[in-house]
PDB file of C-alpha atoms and ligand atoms in Angstrom:
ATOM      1  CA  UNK A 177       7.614  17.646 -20.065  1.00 69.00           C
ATOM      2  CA  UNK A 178       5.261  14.331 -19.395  1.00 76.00           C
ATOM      3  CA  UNK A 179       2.140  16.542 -19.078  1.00 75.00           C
ATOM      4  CA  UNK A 180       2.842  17.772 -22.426  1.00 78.00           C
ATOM      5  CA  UNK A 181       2.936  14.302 -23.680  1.00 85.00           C
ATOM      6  CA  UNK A 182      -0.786  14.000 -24.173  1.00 91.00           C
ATOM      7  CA  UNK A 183      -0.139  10.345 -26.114  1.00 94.00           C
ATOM      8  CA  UNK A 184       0.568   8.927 -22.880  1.00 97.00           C
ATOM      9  CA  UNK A 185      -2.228   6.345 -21.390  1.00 97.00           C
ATOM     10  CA  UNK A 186      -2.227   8.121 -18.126  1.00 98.00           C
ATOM     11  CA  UNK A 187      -2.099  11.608 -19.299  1.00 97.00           C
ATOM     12  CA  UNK A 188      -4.871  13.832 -17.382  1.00 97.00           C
ATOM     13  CA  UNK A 189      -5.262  11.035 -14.812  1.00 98.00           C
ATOM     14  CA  UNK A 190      -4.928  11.226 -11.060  1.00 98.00           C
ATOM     15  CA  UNK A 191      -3.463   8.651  -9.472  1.00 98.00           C
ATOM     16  CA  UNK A 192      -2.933   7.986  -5.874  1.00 99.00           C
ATOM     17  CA  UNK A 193      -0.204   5.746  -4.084  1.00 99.00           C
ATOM     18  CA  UNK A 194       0.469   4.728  -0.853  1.00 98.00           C
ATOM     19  CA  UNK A 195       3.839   3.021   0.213  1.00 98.00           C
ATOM     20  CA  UNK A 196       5.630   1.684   3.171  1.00 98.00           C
ATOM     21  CA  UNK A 197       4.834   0.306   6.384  1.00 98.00           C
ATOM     22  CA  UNK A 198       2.864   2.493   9.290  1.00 98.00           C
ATOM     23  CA  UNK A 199       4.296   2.919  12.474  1.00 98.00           C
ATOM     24  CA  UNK A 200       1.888   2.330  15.731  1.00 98.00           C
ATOM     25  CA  UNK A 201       3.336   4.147  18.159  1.00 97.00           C
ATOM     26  CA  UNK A 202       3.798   2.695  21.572  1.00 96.00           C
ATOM     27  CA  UNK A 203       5.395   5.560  23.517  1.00 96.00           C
ATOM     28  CA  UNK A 204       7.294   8.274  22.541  1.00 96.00           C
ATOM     29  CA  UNK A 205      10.909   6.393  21.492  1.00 96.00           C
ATOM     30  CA  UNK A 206       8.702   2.858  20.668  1.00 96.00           C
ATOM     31  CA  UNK A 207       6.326   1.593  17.411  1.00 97.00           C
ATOM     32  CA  UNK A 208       4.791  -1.430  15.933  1.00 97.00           C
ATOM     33  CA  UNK A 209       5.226  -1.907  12.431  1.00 97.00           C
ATOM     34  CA  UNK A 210       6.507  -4.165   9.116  1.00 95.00           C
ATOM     35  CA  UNK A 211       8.727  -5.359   6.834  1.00 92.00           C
ATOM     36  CA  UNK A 212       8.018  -2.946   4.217  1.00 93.00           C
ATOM     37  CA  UNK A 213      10.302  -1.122   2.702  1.00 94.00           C
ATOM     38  CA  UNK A 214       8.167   0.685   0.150  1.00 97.00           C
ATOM     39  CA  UNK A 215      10.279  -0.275  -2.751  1.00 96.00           C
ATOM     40  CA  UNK A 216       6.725  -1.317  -4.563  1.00 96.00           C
ATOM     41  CA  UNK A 217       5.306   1.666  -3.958  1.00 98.00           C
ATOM     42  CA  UNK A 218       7.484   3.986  -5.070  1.00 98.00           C
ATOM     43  CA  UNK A 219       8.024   2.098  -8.141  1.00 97.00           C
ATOM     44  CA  UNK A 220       4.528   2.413  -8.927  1.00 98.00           C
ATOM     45  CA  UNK A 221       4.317   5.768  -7.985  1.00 98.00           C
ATOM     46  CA  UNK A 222       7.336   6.345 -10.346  1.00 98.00           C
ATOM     47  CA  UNK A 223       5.557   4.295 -13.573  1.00 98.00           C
ATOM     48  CA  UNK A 224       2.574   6.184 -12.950  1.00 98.00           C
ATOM     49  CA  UNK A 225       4.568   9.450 -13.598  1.00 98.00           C
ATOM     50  CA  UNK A 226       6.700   8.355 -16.456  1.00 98.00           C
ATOM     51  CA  UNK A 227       2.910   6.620 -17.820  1.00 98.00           C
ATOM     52  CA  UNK A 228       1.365  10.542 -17.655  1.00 98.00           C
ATOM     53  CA  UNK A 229      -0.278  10.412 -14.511  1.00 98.00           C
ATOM     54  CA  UNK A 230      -0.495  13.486 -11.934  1.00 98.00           C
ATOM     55  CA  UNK A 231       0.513  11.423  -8.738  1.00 98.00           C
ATOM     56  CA  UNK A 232      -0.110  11.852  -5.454  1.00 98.00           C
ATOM     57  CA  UNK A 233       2.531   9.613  -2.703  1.00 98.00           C
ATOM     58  CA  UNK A 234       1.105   9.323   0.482  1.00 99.00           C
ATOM     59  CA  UNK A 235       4.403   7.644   2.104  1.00 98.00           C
ATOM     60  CA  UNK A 236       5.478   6.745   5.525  1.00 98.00           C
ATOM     61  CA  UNK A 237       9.058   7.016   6.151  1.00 98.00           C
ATOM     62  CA  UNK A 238      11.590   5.192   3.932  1.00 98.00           C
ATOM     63  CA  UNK A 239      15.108   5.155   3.167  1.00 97.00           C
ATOM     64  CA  UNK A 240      13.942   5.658  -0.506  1.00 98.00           C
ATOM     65  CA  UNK A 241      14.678   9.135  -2.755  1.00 97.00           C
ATOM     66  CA  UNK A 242      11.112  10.523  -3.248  1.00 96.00           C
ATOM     67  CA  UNK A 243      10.171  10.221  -7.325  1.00 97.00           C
ATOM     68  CA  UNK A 244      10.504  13.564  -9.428  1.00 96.00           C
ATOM     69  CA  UNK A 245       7.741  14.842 -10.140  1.00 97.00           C
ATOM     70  CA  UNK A 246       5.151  13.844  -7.994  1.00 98.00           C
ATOM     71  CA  UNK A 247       3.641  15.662  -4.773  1.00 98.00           C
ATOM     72  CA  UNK A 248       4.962  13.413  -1.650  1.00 98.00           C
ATOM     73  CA  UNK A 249       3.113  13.317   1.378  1.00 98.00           C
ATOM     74  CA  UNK A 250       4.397  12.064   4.757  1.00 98.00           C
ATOM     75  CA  UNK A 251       3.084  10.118   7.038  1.00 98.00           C
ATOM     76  CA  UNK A 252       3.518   7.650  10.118  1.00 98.00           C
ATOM     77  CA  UNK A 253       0.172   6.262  11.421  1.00 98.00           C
ATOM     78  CA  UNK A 254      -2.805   4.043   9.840  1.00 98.00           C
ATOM     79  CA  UNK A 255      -4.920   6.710  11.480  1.00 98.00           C
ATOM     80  CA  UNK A 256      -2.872   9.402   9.680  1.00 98.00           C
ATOM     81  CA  UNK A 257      -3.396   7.592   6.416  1.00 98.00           C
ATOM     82  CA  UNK A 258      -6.598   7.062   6.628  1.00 98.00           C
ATOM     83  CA  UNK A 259      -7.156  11.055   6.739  1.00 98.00           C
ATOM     84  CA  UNK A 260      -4.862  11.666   4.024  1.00 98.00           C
ATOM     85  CA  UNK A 261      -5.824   8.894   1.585  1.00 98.00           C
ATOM     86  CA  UNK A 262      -9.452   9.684   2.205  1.00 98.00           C
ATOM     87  CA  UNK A 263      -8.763  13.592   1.567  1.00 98.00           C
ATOM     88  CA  UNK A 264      -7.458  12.907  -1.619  1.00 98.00           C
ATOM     89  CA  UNK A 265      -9.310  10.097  -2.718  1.00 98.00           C
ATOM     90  CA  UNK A 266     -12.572  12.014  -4.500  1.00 97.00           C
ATOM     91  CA  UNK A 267     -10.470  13.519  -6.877  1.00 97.00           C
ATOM     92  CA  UNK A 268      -8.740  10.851  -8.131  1.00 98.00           C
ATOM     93  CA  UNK A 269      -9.247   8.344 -11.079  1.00 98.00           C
ATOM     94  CA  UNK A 270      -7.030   5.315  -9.763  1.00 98.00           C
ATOM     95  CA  UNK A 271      -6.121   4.606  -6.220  1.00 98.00           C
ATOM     96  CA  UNK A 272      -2.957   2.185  -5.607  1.00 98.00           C
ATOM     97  CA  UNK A 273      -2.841   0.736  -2.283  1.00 98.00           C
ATOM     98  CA  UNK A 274       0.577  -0.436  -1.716  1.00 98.00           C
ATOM     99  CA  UNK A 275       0.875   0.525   1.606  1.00 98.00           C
ATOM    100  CA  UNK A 276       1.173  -2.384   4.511  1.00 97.00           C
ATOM    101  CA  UNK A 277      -0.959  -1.097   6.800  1.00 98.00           C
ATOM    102  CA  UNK A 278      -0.927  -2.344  10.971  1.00 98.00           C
ATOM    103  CA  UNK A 279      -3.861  -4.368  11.228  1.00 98.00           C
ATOM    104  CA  UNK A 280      -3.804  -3.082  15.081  1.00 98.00           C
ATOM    105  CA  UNK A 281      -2.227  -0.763  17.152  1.00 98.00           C
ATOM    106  CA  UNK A 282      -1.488   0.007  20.849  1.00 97.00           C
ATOM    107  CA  UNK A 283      -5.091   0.911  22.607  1.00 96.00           C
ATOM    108  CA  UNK A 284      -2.989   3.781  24.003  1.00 88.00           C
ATOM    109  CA  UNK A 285       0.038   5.882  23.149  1.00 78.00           C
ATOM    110  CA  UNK A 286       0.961   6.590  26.591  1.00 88.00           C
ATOM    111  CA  UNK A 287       2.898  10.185  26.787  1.00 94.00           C
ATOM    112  CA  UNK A 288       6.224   9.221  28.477  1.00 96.00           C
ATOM    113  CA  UNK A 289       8.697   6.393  27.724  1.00 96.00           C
ATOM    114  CA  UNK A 290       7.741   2.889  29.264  1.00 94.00           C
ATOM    115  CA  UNK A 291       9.833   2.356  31.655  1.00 94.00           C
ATOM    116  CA  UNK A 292      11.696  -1.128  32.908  1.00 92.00           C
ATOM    117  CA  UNK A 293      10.275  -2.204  36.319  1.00 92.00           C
ATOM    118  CA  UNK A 294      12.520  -4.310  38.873  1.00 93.00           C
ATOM    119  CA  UNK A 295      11.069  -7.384  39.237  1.00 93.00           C
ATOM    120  CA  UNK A 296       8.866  -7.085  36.235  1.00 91.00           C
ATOM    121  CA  UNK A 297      10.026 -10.065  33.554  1.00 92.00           C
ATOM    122  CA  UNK A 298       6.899  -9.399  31.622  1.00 94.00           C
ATOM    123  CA  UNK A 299       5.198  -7.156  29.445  1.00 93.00           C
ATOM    124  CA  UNK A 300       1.412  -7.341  27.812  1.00 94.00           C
ATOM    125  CA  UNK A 301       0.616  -4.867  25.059  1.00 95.00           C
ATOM    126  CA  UNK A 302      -2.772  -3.911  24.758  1.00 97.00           C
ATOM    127  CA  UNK A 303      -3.858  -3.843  20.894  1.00 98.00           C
ATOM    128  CA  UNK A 304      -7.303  -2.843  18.749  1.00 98.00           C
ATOM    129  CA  UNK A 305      -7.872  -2.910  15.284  1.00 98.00           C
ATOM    130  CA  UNK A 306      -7.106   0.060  12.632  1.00 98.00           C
ATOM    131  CA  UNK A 307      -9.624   0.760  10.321  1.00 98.00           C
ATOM    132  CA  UNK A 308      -9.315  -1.085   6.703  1.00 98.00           C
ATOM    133  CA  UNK A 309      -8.927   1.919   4.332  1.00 98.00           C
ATOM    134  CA  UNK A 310      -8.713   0.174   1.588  1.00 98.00           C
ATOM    135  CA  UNK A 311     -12.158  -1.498   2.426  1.00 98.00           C
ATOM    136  CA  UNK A 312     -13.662   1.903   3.534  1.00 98.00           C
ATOM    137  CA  UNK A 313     -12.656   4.017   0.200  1.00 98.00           C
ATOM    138  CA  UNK A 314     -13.631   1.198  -2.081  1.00 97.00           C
ATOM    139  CA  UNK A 315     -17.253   0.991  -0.542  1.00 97.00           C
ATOM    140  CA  UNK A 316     -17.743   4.702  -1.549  1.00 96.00           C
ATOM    141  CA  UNK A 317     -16.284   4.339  -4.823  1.00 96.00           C
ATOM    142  CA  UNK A 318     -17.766   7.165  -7.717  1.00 97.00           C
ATOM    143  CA  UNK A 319     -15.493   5.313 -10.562  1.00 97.00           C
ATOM    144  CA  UNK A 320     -11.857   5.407  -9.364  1.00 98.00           C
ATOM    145  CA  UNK A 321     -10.065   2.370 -10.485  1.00 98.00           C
ATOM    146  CA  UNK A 322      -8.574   0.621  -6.441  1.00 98.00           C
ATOM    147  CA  UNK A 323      -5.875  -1.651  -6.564  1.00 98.00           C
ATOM    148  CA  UNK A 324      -5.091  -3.438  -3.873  1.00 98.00           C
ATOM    149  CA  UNK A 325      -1.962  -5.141  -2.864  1.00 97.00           C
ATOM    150  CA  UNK A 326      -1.422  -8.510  -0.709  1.00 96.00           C
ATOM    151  CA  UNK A 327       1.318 -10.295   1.166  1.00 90.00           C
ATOM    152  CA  UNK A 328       0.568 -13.768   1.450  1.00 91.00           C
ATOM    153  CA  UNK A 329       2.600 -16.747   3.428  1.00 90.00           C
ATOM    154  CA  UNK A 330       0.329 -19.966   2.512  1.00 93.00           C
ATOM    155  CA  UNK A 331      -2.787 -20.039   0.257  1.00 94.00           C
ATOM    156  CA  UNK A 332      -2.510 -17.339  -1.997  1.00 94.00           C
ATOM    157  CA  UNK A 333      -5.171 -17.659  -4.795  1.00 95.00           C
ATOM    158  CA  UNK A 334      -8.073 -18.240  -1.927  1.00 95.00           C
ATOM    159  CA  UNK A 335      -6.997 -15.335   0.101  1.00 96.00           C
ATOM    160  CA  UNK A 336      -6.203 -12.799  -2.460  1.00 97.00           C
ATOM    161  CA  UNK A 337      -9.716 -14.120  -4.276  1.00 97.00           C
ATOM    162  CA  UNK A 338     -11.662 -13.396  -0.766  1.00 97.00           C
ATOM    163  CA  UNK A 339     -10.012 -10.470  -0.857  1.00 97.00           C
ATOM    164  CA  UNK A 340     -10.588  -8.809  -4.153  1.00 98.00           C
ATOM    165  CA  UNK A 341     -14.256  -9.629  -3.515  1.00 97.00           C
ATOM    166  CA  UNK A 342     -14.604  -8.855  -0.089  1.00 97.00           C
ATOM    167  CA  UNK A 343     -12.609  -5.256  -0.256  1.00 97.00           C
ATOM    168  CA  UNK A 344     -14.451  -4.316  -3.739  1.00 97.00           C
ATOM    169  CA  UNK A 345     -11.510  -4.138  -5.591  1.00 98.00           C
ATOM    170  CA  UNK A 346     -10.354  -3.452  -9.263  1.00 98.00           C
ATOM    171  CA  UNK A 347      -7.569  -5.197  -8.766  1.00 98.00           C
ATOM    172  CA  UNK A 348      -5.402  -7.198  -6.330  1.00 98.00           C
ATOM    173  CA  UNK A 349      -1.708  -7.331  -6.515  1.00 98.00           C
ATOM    174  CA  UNK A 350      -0.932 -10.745  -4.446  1.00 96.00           C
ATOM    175  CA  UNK A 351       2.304 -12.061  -3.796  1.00 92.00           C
ATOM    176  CA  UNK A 352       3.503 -15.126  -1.960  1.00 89.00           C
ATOM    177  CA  UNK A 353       6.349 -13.514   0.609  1.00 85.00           C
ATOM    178  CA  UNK A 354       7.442 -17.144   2.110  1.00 85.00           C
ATOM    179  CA  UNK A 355       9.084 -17.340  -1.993  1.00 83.00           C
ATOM    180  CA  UNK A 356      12.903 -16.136  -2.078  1.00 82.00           C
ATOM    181  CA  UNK A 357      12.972 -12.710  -4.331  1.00 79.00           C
ATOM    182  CA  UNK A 358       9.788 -11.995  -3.272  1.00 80.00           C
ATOM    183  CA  UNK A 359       7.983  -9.110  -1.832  1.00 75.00           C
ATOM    184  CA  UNK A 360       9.173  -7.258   1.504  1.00 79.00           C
ATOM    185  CA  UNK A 361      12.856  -5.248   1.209  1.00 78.00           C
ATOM    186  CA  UNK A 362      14.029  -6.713  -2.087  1.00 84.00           C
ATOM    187  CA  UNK A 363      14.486  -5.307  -5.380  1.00 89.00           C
ATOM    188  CA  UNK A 364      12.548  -8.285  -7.454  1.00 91.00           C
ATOM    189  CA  UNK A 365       8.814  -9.328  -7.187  1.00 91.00           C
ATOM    190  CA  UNK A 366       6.539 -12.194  -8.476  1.00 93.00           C
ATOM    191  CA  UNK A 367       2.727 -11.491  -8.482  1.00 95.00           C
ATOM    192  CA  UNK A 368      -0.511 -12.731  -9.133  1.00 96.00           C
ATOM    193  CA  UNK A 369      -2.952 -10.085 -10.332  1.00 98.00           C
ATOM    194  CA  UNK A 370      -6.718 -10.577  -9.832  1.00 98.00           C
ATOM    195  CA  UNK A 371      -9.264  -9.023 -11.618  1.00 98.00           C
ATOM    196  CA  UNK A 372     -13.129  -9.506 -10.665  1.00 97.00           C
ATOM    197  CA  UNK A 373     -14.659 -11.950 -13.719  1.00 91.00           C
ATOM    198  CA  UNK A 374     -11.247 -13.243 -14.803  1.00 92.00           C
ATOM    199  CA  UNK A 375      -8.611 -16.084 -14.627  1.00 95.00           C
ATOM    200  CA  UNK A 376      -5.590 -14.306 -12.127  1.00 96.00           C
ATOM    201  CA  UNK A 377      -2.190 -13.706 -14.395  1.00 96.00           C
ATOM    202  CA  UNK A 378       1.038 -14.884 -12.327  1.00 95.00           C
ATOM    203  CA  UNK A 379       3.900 -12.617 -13.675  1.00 95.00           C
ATOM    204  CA  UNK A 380       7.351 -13.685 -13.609  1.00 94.00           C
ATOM    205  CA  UNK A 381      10.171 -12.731 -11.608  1.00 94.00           C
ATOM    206  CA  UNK A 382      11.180  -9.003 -12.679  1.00 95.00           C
ATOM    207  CA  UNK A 383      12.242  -6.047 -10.986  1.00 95.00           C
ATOM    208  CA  UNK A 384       9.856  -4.108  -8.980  1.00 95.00           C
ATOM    209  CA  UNK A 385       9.860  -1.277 -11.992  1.00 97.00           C
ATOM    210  CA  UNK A 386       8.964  -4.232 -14.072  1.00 97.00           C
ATOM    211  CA  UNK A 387       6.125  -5.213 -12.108  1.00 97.00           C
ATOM    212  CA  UNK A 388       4.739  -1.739 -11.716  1.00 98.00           C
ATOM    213  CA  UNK A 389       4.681  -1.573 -15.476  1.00 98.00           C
ATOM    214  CA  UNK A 390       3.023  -5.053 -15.829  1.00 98.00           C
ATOM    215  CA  UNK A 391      -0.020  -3.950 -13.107  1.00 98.00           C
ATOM    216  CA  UNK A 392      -0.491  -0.759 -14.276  1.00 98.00           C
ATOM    217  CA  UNK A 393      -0.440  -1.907 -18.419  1.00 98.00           C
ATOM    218  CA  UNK A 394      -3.160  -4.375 -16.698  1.00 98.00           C
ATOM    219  CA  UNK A 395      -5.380  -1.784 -14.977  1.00 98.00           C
ATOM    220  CA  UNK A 396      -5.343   0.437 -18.167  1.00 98.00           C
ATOM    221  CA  UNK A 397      -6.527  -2.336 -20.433  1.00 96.00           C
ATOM    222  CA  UNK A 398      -9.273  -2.953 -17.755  1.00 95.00           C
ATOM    223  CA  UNK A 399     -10.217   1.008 -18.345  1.00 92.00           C
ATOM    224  CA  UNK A 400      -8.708   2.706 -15.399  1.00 91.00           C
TER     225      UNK A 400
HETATM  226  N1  CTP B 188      -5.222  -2.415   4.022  1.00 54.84           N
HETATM  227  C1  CTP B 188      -5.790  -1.205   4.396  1.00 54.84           C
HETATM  228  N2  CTP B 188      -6.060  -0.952   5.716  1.00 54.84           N
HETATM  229  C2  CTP B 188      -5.793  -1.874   6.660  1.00 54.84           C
HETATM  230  C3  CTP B 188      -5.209  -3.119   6.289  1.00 54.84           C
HETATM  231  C4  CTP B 188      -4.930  -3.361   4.971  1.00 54.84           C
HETATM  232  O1  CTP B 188      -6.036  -0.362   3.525  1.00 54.84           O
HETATM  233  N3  CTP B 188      -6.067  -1.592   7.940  1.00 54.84           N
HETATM  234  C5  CTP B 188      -4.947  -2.669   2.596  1.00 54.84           C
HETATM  235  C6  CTP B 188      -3.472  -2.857   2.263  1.00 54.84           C
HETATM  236  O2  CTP B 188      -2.865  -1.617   1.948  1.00 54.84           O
HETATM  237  C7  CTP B 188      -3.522  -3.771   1.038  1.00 54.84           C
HETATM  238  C8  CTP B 188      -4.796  -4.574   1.254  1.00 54.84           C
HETATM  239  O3  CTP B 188      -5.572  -3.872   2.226  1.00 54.84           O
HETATM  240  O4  CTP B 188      -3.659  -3.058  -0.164  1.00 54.84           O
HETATM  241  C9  CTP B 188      -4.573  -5.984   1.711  1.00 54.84           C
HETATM  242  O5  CTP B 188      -3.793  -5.977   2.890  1.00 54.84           O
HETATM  243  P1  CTP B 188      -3.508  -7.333   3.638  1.00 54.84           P
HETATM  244  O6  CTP B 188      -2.734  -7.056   4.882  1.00 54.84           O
HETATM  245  O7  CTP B 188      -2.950  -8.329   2.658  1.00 54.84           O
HETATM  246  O8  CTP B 188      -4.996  -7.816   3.974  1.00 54.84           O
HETATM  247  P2  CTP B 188      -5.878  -7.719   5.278  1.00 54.84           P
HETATM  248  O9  CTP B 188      -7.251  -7.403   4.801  1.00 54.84           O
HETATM  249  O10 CTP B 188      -5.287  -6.793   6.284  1.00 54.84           O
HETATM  250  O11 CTP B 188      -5.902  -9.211   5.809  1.00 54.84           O
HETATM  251  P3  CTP B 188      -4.727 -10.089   6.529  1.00 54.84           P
HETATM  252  O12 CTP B 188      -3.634  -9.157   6.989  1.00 54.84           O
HETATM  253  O13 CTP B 188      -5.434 -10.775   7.646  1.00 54.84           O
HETATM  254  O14 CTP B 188      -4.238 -11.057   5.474  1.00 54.84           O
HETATM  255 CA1   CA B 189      -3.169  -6.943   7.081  1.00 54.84          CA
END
């Protein structure tokens, strides 16, 4: 019925979502990963639908009911991500990074659980960094429209401005996680949204829906 609907402002338009937190694995019954209960990603992935959009979720595991309508892809790695994000991302007009991706993970996944040694009242993971994919797409971008998200504890103008600019970004979604209603788990946000050449908009707080419909209103008024 929506692709019918050729009034729509996302009609004909790819978009692309990621959502939820990745999982680093450790050893086979262990993983690093986050807070994130991909709640904002769906949501946009959801708003991007009901907006006209043909969208692609590229999800790790959640306790969320996938959208209707939209082609859901799982996966559990930064690494796995990165392949799927970056298969998809040529053909598509807007990509909405939503995902909180491990900034490192365990040098090795060894094969066979970790076992407790007597004695042994210590433990020292070895960690390297995952590759920014948000950082990586945007540098090769022919014309899609990136979005990029950010959790913030102190600071949040500076670092979501260094990162707009640094990461090449259309537009960064930043929100202040130390605030109560905000961000990881919950059903309410309050963001900032940054946009290259312009003063940031701070939104009030709404559901996550409502935010979804605010950033992606913004994006399409920027041309996306
Ligand atoms: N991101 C990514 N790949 C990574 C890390 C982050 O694509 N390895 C993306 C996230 O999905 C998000 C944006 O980059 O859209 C900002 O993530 P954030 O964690 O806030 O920024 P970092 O650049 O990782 O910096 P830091 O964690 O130090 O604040
Ligand atoms: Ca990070």
């Amino acid at each position: 019925l929506i692709d019918q609907q050729t009034d729509l402002p996302l009609h004909g338009k790819k978009v692309l979502v990621t959502a939820g937190g990745t999982r680093e694995m450790i050893d086979p019954v262990r993983y690093i990963s986050n807070r994130s209960s991909g709640k904002m990603g769906y949501a946009m992935a959801t708003v991007a639908r009901e907006l006209g959009a043909e969208v692609t979720l590229i999800s790790t595991p959640t306790a969320l009911t996938q959208p209707a309508g939209v082609q859901y892809i799982e996966v559990l790695s930064a690494a796995e991500l990165l392949t799927q994000v970056t298969a998809k991302f040529a053909t598509t007009d807007m990509l909405v990074m939503a995902a909180a991706v491990s900034d490192y993970r365990p040098v090795k996944a060894v094969d066979q659980k970790i076992k407790k040694q007597p004695g042994q009242t210590g433990l020292t993971l070895e960690l390297t960094e995952t590759a920014d994919i948000l950082k990586q797409l945007a540098a090769q971008k022919t014309g899609q429209f990136v979005i990029g998200f950010a959790a913030e504890t102190q600071h949040l103008l500076a670092n979501a401005e260094k990162k707009l600019a640094e990461k090449k970004l259309d537009m960064l979604v930043a929100n202040d996680v130390s605030q109560p209603g905000v961000g990881f788990n919950g059903d309410t946000n309050q963001v900032t949204l940054l946009t290259p050449n312009s003063t940031p908009v701070t939104t009030n707080l709404l559901s996550k829906t409502e935010i979804a419909h605010s950033v992606l209103t913004a994006a399409i008024n920027r041309g996306a």
